[in-house]
Amino acid sequence: MYIEQAFKGKSSGARYLFGTIAIFFSWVILQTLPFIIALGFKYGYNEKLIAVFSDQNRMMSDFSSNTTFFFMLLGFALSLLVLFLLNEGIHKNSITNLTTSRNKIDWSRFWFSFSTIAILNVILILVDYFFVSPDDYVFNFNLVPFLILMLIAVVFVPLQTSFEEYFFRGYLMQGIGIKTGYRWIPLVITSFIFGAMHYANPEVTQMGDLVMVSYFGTAIMLGVMTLMDEGLELSLGFHAANNLVASLLVTADWTAFNTESILRDISNPTADWEVWIGALVINPIILLIYAKRYKWNNWGTRLFGKVQQPIVSQVSEINDIEDLSEIKKDY
């Protein structure tokens, strides 16, 4: 069972509390650090740097879109490294156990999910471009900037999405799960936190609060996917494909990824009933496809069952106690 993999390492509440705080603040710091360093080289570390950095629009105008995209993703890549190091250092647990309940990471699952979502997204975007709303797009392709973008995106977008999956559906899912004792509690909590973290995205400013339905709906779907499949492989593939297609094929001035993509959306959209179609129709269909492919069963147990510590892990925790003389004698 996926959540129970946390018991194979050091799994005290104090370790998870410290680890969560350390990962979160590392993430916040590393999101801004590349920009501070680059601006420092340009302006020097003085009052002018502070003025430029405090004005986000001015700061972004100092860099090309590809450079800004690279710095943004670099912060996620470094945060993923921090997460892995803390998992190994604090919890003495392996990346494999943080990824899956299987003996080794099943990359075929990752690639199935990646290819399915990539093909689906490309089809939906091209149908909209050619047949539904052609006036909402402009052809934006420029060879050299696009090749640079593609190199950055292919390398760093999977690292960005992997950090989010390993933090929310991995580290927090396992930590909250083993401490609350129920599988549905970390599903709800991590989905809420994941959705809420996207509230600052420019898409929300442009389209309105209703677009949050999409973020919360996607978070719940990825959480269900993780619990039903007992691993992160499918959600890792889904998230990587979704963001990679978005960054390469179509972006807009009002999206978090403002890149040198092939197409640019020039519409002025607002969230409407379509977000409910995505959350209540498309997401369940995707889950059914995966369920059919991997023969998921016992939905009630996997989503709402209890998390139970294996006996082997209980004995291991006893052996971690410093003074074992009387306990070992009785044992």
mmCIF file of C-alpha atoms in Angstrom:
data_model
loop_
_atom_site.group_PDB
_atom_site.id
_atom_site.type_symbol
_atom_site.label_atom_id
_atom_site.label_comp_id
_atom_site.label_asym_id
_atom_site.label_seq_id
_atom_site.Cartn_x
_atom_site.Cartn_y
_atom_site.Cartn_z
ATOM 1 C CA MET A 1 0.000 0.000 0.000
ATOM 2 C CA TYR A 2 1.379 3.372 -1.026
ATOM 3 C CA ILE A 3 0.826 5.443 2.130
ATOM 4 C CA GLU A 4 2.240 2.664 4.297
ATOM 5 C CA GLN A 5 5.592 2.970 2.507
ATOM 6 C CA ALA A 6 6.313 5.825 4.925
ATOM 7 C CA PHE A 7 6.576 3.293 7.747
ATOM 8 C CA LYS A 8 9.680 1.834 6.088
ATOM 9 C CA GLY A 9 11.576 4.928 7.210
ATOM 10 C CA LYS A 10 11.626 7.182 10.275
ATOM 11 C CA SER A 11 8.021 8.341 10.442
ATOM 12 C CA SER A 12 7.515 10.374 13.606
ATOM 13 C CA GLY A 13 5.248 13.409 13.495
ATOM 14 C CA ALA A 14 8.109 15.713 14.479
ATOM 15 C CA ARG A 15 10.151 14.587 11.472
ATOM 16 C CA TYR A 16 7.245 15.233 9.094
ATOM 17 C CA LEU A 17 6.516 18.627 10.638
ATOM 18 C CA PHE A 18 10.138 19.708 10.331
ATOM 19 C CA GLY A 19 10.425 18.262 6.834
ATOM 20 C CA THR A 20 7.255 19.981 5.610
ATOM 21 C CA ILE A 21 8.361 23.370 6.945
ATOM 22 C CA ALA A 22 11.865 22.946 5.509
ATOM 23 C CA ILE A 23 10.604 21.900 2.075
ATOM 24 C CA PHE A 24 8.030 24.705 1.907
ATOM 25 C CA PHE A 25 10.419 27.495 2.858
ATOM 26 C CA SER A 26 13.145 26.086 0.589
ATOM 27 C CA TRP A 27 10.610 26.176 -2.231
ATOM 28 C CA VAL A 28 9.685 29.817 -1.496
ATOM 29 C CA ILE A 29 13.320 30.917 -1.275
ATOM 30 C CA LEU A 30 14.471 29.015 -4.347
ATOM 31 C CA GLN A 31 11.633 30.504 -6.429
ATOM 32 C CA THR A 32 13.153 33.978 -6.015
ATOM 33 C CA LEU A 33 16.851 33.251 -5.535
ATOM 34 C CA PRO A 34 17.769 32.834 -9.255
ATOM 35 C CA PHE A 35 16.113 36.188 -10.050
ATOM 36 C CA ILE A 36 17.902 37.927 -7.158
ATOM 37 C CA ILE A 37 21.278 36.574 -8.241
ATOM 38 C CA ALA A 38 20.750 37.544 -11.893
ATOM 39 C CA LEU A 39 19.491 41.037 -11.018
ATOM 40 C CA GLY A 40 22.357 41.460 -8.571
ATOM 41 C CA PHE A 41 24.879 40.878 -11.338
ATOM 42 C CA LYS A 42 23.060 43.434 -13.475
ATOM 43 C CA TYR A 43 22.334 46.202 -10.974
ATOM 44 C CA GLY A 44 24.567 45.382 -8.020
ATOM 45 C CA TYR A 45 23.270 44.531 -4.595
ATOM 46 C CA ASN A 46 21.938 47.949 -3.624
ATOM 47 C CA GLU A 47 18.758 49.998 -3.398
ATOM 48 C CA LYS A 48 18.155 49.776 -7.148
ATOM 49 C CA LEU A 49 18.031 45.984 -6.959
ATOM 50 C CA ILE A 50 15.380 46.207 -4.237
ATOM 51 C CA ALA A 51 13.329 48.645 -6.333
ATOM 52 C CA VAL A 52 13.467 46.426 -9.413
ATOM 53 C CA PHE A 53 12.754 43.228 -7.492
ATOM 54 C CA SER A 54 9.779 44.737 -5.695
ATOM 55 C CA ASP A 55 8.138 45.570 -9.045
ATOM 56 C CA GLN A 56 7.350 42.176 -10.582
ATOM 57 C CA ASN A 57 6.414 43.557 -14.013
ATOM 58 C CA ARG A 58 9.625 45.546 -14.197
ATOM 59 C CA MET A 59 11.648 42.583 -12.998
ATOM 60 C CA MET A 60 10.163 40.265 -15.641
ATOM 61 C CA SER A 61 10.822 42.858 -18.375
ATOM 62 C CA ASP A 62 14.529 42.646 -17.551
ATOM 63 C CA PHE A 63 14.649 39.095 -18.903
ATOM 64 C CA SER A 64 13.532 37.346 -22.059
ATOM 65 C CA SER A 65 10.563 35.003 -21.702
ATOM 66 C CA ASN A 66 12.869 31.990 -22.041
ATOM 67 C CA THR A 67 15.184 33.274 -19.299
ATOM 68 C CA THR A 68 12.255 33.996 -16.994
ATOM 69 C CA PHE A 69 10.841 30.532 -17.707
ATOM 70 C CA PHE A 70 14.208 28.929 -16.955
ATOM 71 C CA PHE A 71 14.650 30.769 -13.637
ATOM 72 C CA MET A 72 11.109 29.867 -12.597
ATOM 73 C CA LEU A 73 11.598 26.168 -13.327
ATOM 74 C CA LEU A 74 15.092 26.109 -11.828
ATOM 75 C CA GLY A 75 13.592 26.938 -8.451
ATOM 76 C CA PHE A 76 11.310 23.902 -8.682
ATOM 77 C CA ALA A 77 14.170 21.632 -9.765
ATOM 78 C CA LEU A 78 16.298 22.692 -6.792
ATOM 79 C CA SER A 79 13.300 22.292 -4.476
ATOM 80 C CA LEU A 80 12.841 18.719 -5.733
ATOM 81 C CA LEU A 81 16.483 18.020 -4.855
ATOM 82 C CA VAL A 82 15.921 19.442 -1.357
ATOM 83 C CA LEU A 83 12.835 17.232 -0.946
ATOM 84 C CA PHE A 84 14.754 14.100 -1.949
ATOM 85 C CA LEU A 85 17.654 14.958 0.375
ATOM 86 C CA LEU A 86 15.333 15.574 3.326
ATOM 87 C CA ASN A 87 13.435 12.348 2.635
ATOM 88 C CA GLU A 88 16.707 10.434 2.677
ATOM 89 C CA GLY A 89 18.284 12.396 5.531
ATOM 90 C CA ILE A 90 15.392 12.905 7.944
ATOM 91 C CA HIS A 91 13.238 9.875 7.211
ATOM 92 C CA LYS A 92 15.941 7.426 6.105
ATOM 93 C CA ASN A 93 13.561 6.334 3.351
ATOM 94 C CA SER A 94 14.183 5.759 -0.337
ATOM 95 C CA ILE A 95 12.921 7.705 -3.337
ATOM 96 C CA THR A 96 11.321 4.467 -4.538
ATOM 97 C CA ASN A 97 9.214 4.208 -1.370
ATOM 98 C CA LEU A 98 8.225 7.858 -1.783
ATOM 99 C CA THR A 99 7.177 7.096 -5.364
ATOM 100 C CA THR A 100 5.420 3.754 -5.333
ATOM 101 C CA SER A 101 4.335 0.689 -3.379
ATOM 102 C CA ARG A 102 5.928 -1.492 -6.054
ATOM 103 C CA ASN A 103 9.446 -2.936 -5.694
ATOM 104 C CA LYS A 104 10.682 -0.453 -8.286
ATOM 105 C CA ILE A 105 9.285 2.566 -10.088
ATOM 106 C CA ASP A 106 7.078 1.448 -12.984
ATOM 107 C CA TRP A 107 8.110 3.783 -15.798
ATOM 108 C CA SER A 108 5.658 2.130 -18.207
ATOM 109 C CA ARG A 109 2.869 3.617 -16.090
ATOM 110 C CA PHE A 110 4.473 7.054 -16.296
ATOM 111 C CA TRP A 111 4.786 6.897 -20.081
ATOM 112 C CA PHE A 112 1.257 5.568 -20.552
ATOM 113 C CA SER A 113 -0.149 8.465 -18.548
ATOM 114 C CA PHE A 114 2.159 10.986 -20.215
ATOM 115 C CA SER A 115 1.303 9.907 -23.757
ATOM 116 C CA THR A 116 -2.444 9.678 -23.043
ATOM 117 C CA ILE A 117 -2.682 13.203 -21.632
ATOM 118 C CA ALA A 118 -0.276 14.723 -24.166
ATOM 119 C CA ILE A 119 -2.285 13.334 -27.112
ATOM 120 C CA LEU A 120 -5.596 14.378 -25.530
ATOM 121 C CA ASN A 121 -4.412 17.945 -24.863
ATOM 122 C CA VAL A 122 -2.908 18.371 -28.333
ATOM 123 C CA ILE A 123 -6.130 17.161 -29.970
ATOM 124 C CA LEU A 124 -8.314 19.484 -27.874
ATOM 125 C CA ILE A 125 -6.115 22.511 -28.572
ATOM 126 C CA LEU A 126 -5.882 21.854 -32.317
ATOM 127 C CA VAL A 127 -9.640 21.286 -32.609
ATOM 128 C CA ASP A 128 -10.218 24.608 -30.872
ATOM 129 C CA TYR A 129 -7.633 26.338 -33.064
ATOM 130 C CA PHE A 130 -8.842 25.024 -36.418
ATOM 131 C CA PHE A 131 -12.580 24.549 -35.919
ATOM 132 C CA VAL A 132 -14.045 26.144 -32.782
ATOM 133 C CA SER A 133 -12.316 29.460 -32.002
ATOM 134 C CA PRO A 134 -9.649 30.192 -34.646
ATOM 135 C CA ASP A 135 -9.921 33.935 -34.011
ATOM 136 C CA ASP A 136 -8.738 33.421 -30.431
ATOM 137 C CA TYR A 137 -5.243 32.423 -31.543
ATOM 138 C CA VAL A 138 -2.269 33.833 -33.413
ATOM 139 C CA PHE A 139 0.544 31.788 -34.902
ATOM 140 C CA ASN A 140 3.554 32.651 -32.758
ATOM 141 C CA PHE A 141 6.247 30.268 -33.995
ATOM 142 C CA ASN A 142 9.833 31.593 -34.115
ATOM 143 C CA LEU A 143 12.385 28.853 -34.703
ATOM 144 C CA VAL A 144 15.351 29.864 -32.536
ATOM 145 C CA PRO A 145 13.383 31.041 -29.450
ATOM 146 C CA PHE A 146 11.155 27.965 -29.743
ATOM 147 C CA LEU A 147 14.129 25.578 -29.879
ATOM 148 C CA ILE A 148 15.555 27.217 -26.759
ATOM 149 C CA LEU A 149 12.146 26.941 -25.098
ATOM 150 C CA MET A 150 11.851 23.282 -26.065
ATOM 151 C CA LEU A 151 15.246 22.482 -24.543
ATOM 152 C CA ILE A 152 14.320 24.241 -21.288
ATOM 153 C CA ALA A 153 10.834 22.732 -21.161
ATOM 154 C CA VAL A 154 11.793 19.130 -21.917
ATOM 155 C CA VAL A 155 14.457 19.154 -19.201
ATOM 156 C CA PHE A 156 12.868 21.285 -16.491
ATOM 157 C CA VAL A 157 9.065 21.053 -16.797
ATOM 158 C CA PRO A 158 9.041 17.393 -15.647
ATOM 159 C CA LEU A 159 11.166 18.451 -12.672
ATOM 160 C CA GLN A 160 8.715 21.254 -11.850
ATOM 161 C CA THR A 161 5.701 18.957 -11.997
ATOM 162 C CA SER A 162 7.575 16.194 -10.165
ATOM 163 C CA PHE A 163 8.259 18.514 -7.239
ATOM 164 C CA GLU A 164 4.562 19.282 -6.911
ATOM 165 C CA GLU A 165 3.609 15.605 -7.146
ATOM 166 C CA TYR A 166 6.281 14.394 -4.737
ATOM 167 C CA PHE A 167 5.437 17.140 -2.235
ATOM 168 C CA PHE A 168 1.630 17.017 -2.312
ATOM 169 C CA ARG A 169 0.703 13.513 -3.491
ATOM 170 C CA GLY A 170 3.887 11.981 -2.074
ATOM 171 C CA TYR A 171 5.433 13.482 1.051
ATOM 172 C CA LEU A 172 2.310 15.118 2.483
ATOM 173 C CA MET A 173 0.012 12.275 1.421
ATOM 174 C CA GLN A 174 2.159 9.718 3.230
ATOM 175 C CA GLY A 175 2.871 11.888 6.263
ATOM 176 C CA ILE A 176 -0.737 12.936 6.874
ATOM 177 C CA GLY A 177 -1.983 9.444 6.066
ATOM 178 C CA ILE A 178 0.102 7.590 8.632
ATOM 179 C CA LYS A 179 -0.657 10.172 11.330
ATOM 180 C CA THR A 180 -4.430 10.368 10.810
ATOM 181 C CA GLY A 181 -4.869 6.667 10.080
ATOM 182 C CA TYR A 182 -7.292 7.165 7.166
ATOM 183 C CA ARG A 183 -6.671 7.392 3.449
ATOM 184 C CA TRP A 184 -9.405 9.928 2.604
ATOM 185 C CA ILE A 185 -8.074 12.551 5.032
ATOM 186 C CA PRO A 186 -4.753 13.169 3.207
ATOM 187 C CA LEU A 187 -6.659 13.041 -0.103
ATOM 188 C CA VAL A 188 -8.888 15.919 1.004
ATOM 189 C CA ILE A 189 -6.181 17.945 2.762
ATOM 190 C CA THR A 190 -3.540 17.709 0.035
ATOM 191 C CA SER A 191 -6.105 18.448 -2.686
ATOM 192 C CA PHE A 192 -7.258 21.559 -0.833
ATOM 193 C CA ILE A 193 -3.688 22.792 -0.254
ATOM 194 C CA PHE A 194 -2.689 22.075 -3.863
ATOM 195 C CA GLY A 195 -5.679 23.980 -5.210
ATOM 196 C CA ALA A 196 -5.251 26.878 -2.789
ATOM 197 C CA MET A 197 -1.562 27.256 -3.725
ATOM 198 C CA HIS A 198 -2.678 28.081 -7.281
ATOM 199 C CA TYR A 199 -4.937 30.930 -6.193
ATOM 200 C CA ALA A 200 -2.130 33.413 -6.876
ATOM 201 C CA ASN A 201 -1.826 32.257 -10.500
ATOM 202 C CA PRO A 202 -2.553 34.925 -13.132
ATOM 203 C CA GLU A 203 -5.224 32.662 -14.631
ATOM 204 C CA VAL A 204 -7.365 33.291 -11.550
ATOM 205 C CA THR A 205 -6.951 37.050 -11.906
ATOM 206 C CA GLN A 206 -7.947 36.861 -15.569
ATOM 207 C CA MET A 207 -10.748 34.297 -15.456
ATOM 208 C CA GLY A 208 -12.166 34.741 -11.968
ATOM 209 C CA ASP A 209 -12.428 32.587 -8.868
ATOM 210 C CA LEU A 210 -14.581 29.989 -10.618
ATOM 211 C CA VAL A 211 -11.467 28.685 -12.368
ATOM 212 C CA MET A 212 -10.393 27.329 -8.961
ATOM 213 C CA VAL A 213 -12.888 24.504 -9.599
ATOM 214 C CA SER A 214 -10.452 23.279 -12.227
ATOM 215 C CA TYR A 215 -7.489 23.321 -9.828
ATOM 216 C CA PHE A 216 -9.361 21.577 -7.021
ATOM 217 C CA GLY A 217 -10.891 19.083 -9.453
ATOM 218 C CA THR A 218 -7.499 18.211 -10.923
ATOM 219 C CA ALA A 219 -5.981 17.866 -7.456
ATOM 220 C CA ILE A 220 -8.688 15.433 -6.364
ATOM 221 C CA MET A 221 -8.304 13.436 -9.576
ATOM 222 C CA LEU A 222 -4.527 13.141 -9.113
ATOM 223 C CA GLY A 223 -4.994 12.151 -5.482
ATOM 224 C CA VAL A 224 -7.528 9.454 -6.388
ATOM 225 C CA MET A 225 -5.159 8.286 -9.118
ATOM 226 C CA THR A 226 -2.329 7.958 -6.591
ATOM 227 C CA LEU A 227 -4.370 6.056 -4.004
ATOM 228 C CA MET A 228 -6.079 3.725 -6.475
ATOM 229 C CA ASP A 229 -2.852 2.862 -8.302
ATOM 230 C CA GLU A 230 -0.782 2.783 -5.080
ATOM 231 C CA GLY A 231 1.913 5.039 -6.514
ATOM 232 C CA LEU A 232 2.804 8.355 -8.106
ATOM 233 C CA GLU A 233 3.741 7.088 -11.568
ATOM 234 C CA LEU A 234 0.419 7.954 -13.257
ATOM 235 C CA SER A 235 0.096 11.385 -11.648
ATOM 236 C CA LEU A 236 3.725 12.188 -12.497
ATOM 237 C CA GLY A 237 3.055 11.382 -16.155
ATOM 238 C CA PHE A 238 -0.244 13.290 -16.228
ATOM 239 C CA HIS A 239 1.179 16.458 -14.687
ATOM 240 C CA ALA A 240 4.321 16.468 -16.830
ATOM 241 C CA ALA A 241 2.360 16.036 -20.064
ATOM 242 C CA ASN A 242 -0.206 18.677 -19.146
ATOM 243 C CA ASN A 243 2.367 21.373 -18.360
ATOM 244 C CA LEU A 244 4.732 20.451 -21.180
ATOM 245 C CA VAL A 245 2.010 20.741 -23.834
ATOM 246 C CA ALA A 246 0.810 24.001 -22.288
ATOM 247 C CA SER A 247 4.279 25.546 -22.372
ATOM 248 C CA LEU A 248 5.145 24.438 -25.917
ATOM 249 C CA LEU A 249 1.879 24.592 -27.834
ATOM 250 C CA VAL A 250 -0.180 27.499 -26.515
ATOM 251 C CA THR A 251 0.248 30.190 -23.852
ATOM 252 C CA ALA A 252 -1.092 33.679 -23.236
ATOM 253 C CA ASP A 253 -0.137 36.902 -21.497
ATOM 254 C CA TRP A 254 -2.411 35.948 -18.592
ATOM 255 C CA THR A 255 -1.028 32.447 -17.923
ATOM 256 C CA ALA A 256 1.599 31.322 -15.420
ATOM 257 C CA PHE A 257 3.630 29.952 -18.333
ATOM 258 C CA ASN A 258 4.208 32.900 -20.683
ATOM 259 C CA THR A 259 6.500 31.293 -23.245
ATOM 260 C CA GLU A 260 7.628 31.365 -26.866
ATOM 261 C CA SER A 261 4.993 28.772 -27.714
ATOM 262 C CA ILE A 262 3.763 27.847 -31.187
ATOM 263 C CA LEU A 263 0.357 29.459 -30.602
ATOM 264 C CA ARG A 264 -0.680 32.412 -28.459
ATOM 265 C CA ASP A 265 -4.160 32.816 -27.065
ATOM 266 C CA ILE A 266 -5.252 36.433 -27.582
ATOM 267 C CA SER A 267 -8.780 36.018 -26.250
ATOM 268 C CA ASN A 268 -10.118 37.612 -23.088
ATOM 269 C CA PRO A 269 -11.651 34.559 -21.395
ATOM 270 C CA THR A 270 -13.651 34.223 -18.200
ATOM 271 C CA ALA A 271 -14.459 31.046 -16.329
ATOM 272 C CA ASP A 272 -17.919 29.631 -17.007
ATOM 273 C CA TRP A 273 -19.711 26.281 -17.153
ATOM 274 C CA GLU A 274 -16.773 24.714 -19.037
ATOM 275 C CA VAL A 275 -14.759 24.379 -15.826
ATOM 276 C CA TRP A 276 -17.500 22.127 -14.448
ATOM 277 C CA ILE A 277 -17.334 19.976 -17.590
ATOM 278 C CA GLY A 278 -13.642 19.437 -16.945
ATOM 279 C CA ALA A 279 -14.062 18.627 -13.253
ATOM 280 C CA LEU A 280 -17.226 16.524 -13.441
ATOM 281 C CA VAL A 281 -16.974 14.882 -16.878
ATOM 282 C CA ILE A 282 -13.460 14.842 -18.343
ATOM 283 C CA ASN A 283 -11.609 14.030 -15.098
ATOM 284 C CA PRO A 284 -13.854 11.034 -14.256
ATOM 285 C CA ILE A 285 -13.465 9.751 -17.826
ATOM 286 C CA ILE A 286 -9.676 9.901 -17.451
ATOM 287 C CA LEU A 287 -9.911 7.978 -14.178
ATOM 288 C CA LEU A 288 -12.110 5.354 -15.828
ATOM 289 C CA ILE A 289 -9.567 4.929 -18.637
ATOM 290 C CA TYR A 290 -6.810 4.357 -16.094
ATOM 291 C CA ALA A 291 -9.055 2.083 -14.016
ATOM 292 C CA LYS A 292 -9.785 -0.048 -17.080
ATOM 293 C CA ARG A 293 -6.123 -0.148 -18.084
ATOM 294 C CA TYR A 294 -4.825 -1.161 -14.635
ATOM 295 C CA LYS A 295 -7.854 -3.109 -13.367
ATOM 296 C CA TRP A 296 -8.455 -1.038 -10.250
ATOM 297 C CA ASN A 297 -10.773 -2.589 -7.670
ATOM 298 C CA ASN A 298 -11.692 -2.134 -4.000
ATOM 299 C CA TRP A 299 -12.382 1.570 -4.525
ATOM 300 C CA GLY A 300 -13.942 1.968 -1.087
ATOM 301 C CA THR A 301 -10.999 0.438 0.746
ATOM 302 C CA ARG A 302 -8.331 2.235 -1.262
ATOM 303 C CA LEU A 303 -9.953 5.647 -0.923
ATOM 304 C CA PHE A 304 -11.588 5.442 2.511
ATOM 305 C CA GLY A 305 -9.887 2.556 4.285
ATOM 306 C CA LYS A 306 -7.636 2.756 7.328
ATOM 307 C CA VAL A 307 -3.865 3.128 7.217
ATOM 308 C CA GLN A 308 -2.317 0.415 9.379
ATOM 309 C CA GLN A 309 1.281 0.177 10.438
ATOM 310 C CA PRO A 310 2.935 -3.131 9.510
ATOM 311 C CA ILE A 311 4.217 -5.195 12.464
ATOM 312 C CA VAL A 312 7.747 -5.120 11.060
ATOM 313 C CA SER A 313 7.699 -1.320 11.175
ATOM 314 C CA GLN A 314 6.409 -1.334 14.762
ATOM 315 C CA VAL A 315 9.337 -3.510 15.848
ATOM 316 C CA SER A 316 11.716 -1.230 13.940
ATOM 317 C CA GLU A 317 10.376 1.811 15.805
ATOM 318 C CA ILE A 318 10.947 0.051 19.141
ATOM 319 C CA ASN A 319 14.556 -0.601 18.140
ATOM 320 C CA ASP A 320 15.018 3.132 17.573
ATOM 321 C CA ILE A 321 14.416 3.884 21.264
ATOM 322 C CA GLU A 322 17.693 4.695 23.017
ATOM 323 C CA ASP A 323 17.028 2.880 26.289
ATOM 324 C CA LEU A 324 15.860 -0.624 25.354
ATOM 325 C CA SER A 325 17.102 -2.654 28.279
ATOM 326 C CA GLU A 326 13.773 -3.353 30.003
ATOM 327 C CA ILE A 327 11.725 -3.486 26.796
ATOM 328 C CA LYS A 328 14.067 -6.012 25.214
ATOM 329 C CA LYS A 329 14.071 -8.104 28.404
ATOM 330 C CA ASP A 330 10.258 -8.289 28.403
ATOM 331 C CA TYR A 331 10.163 -8.854 24.656
#
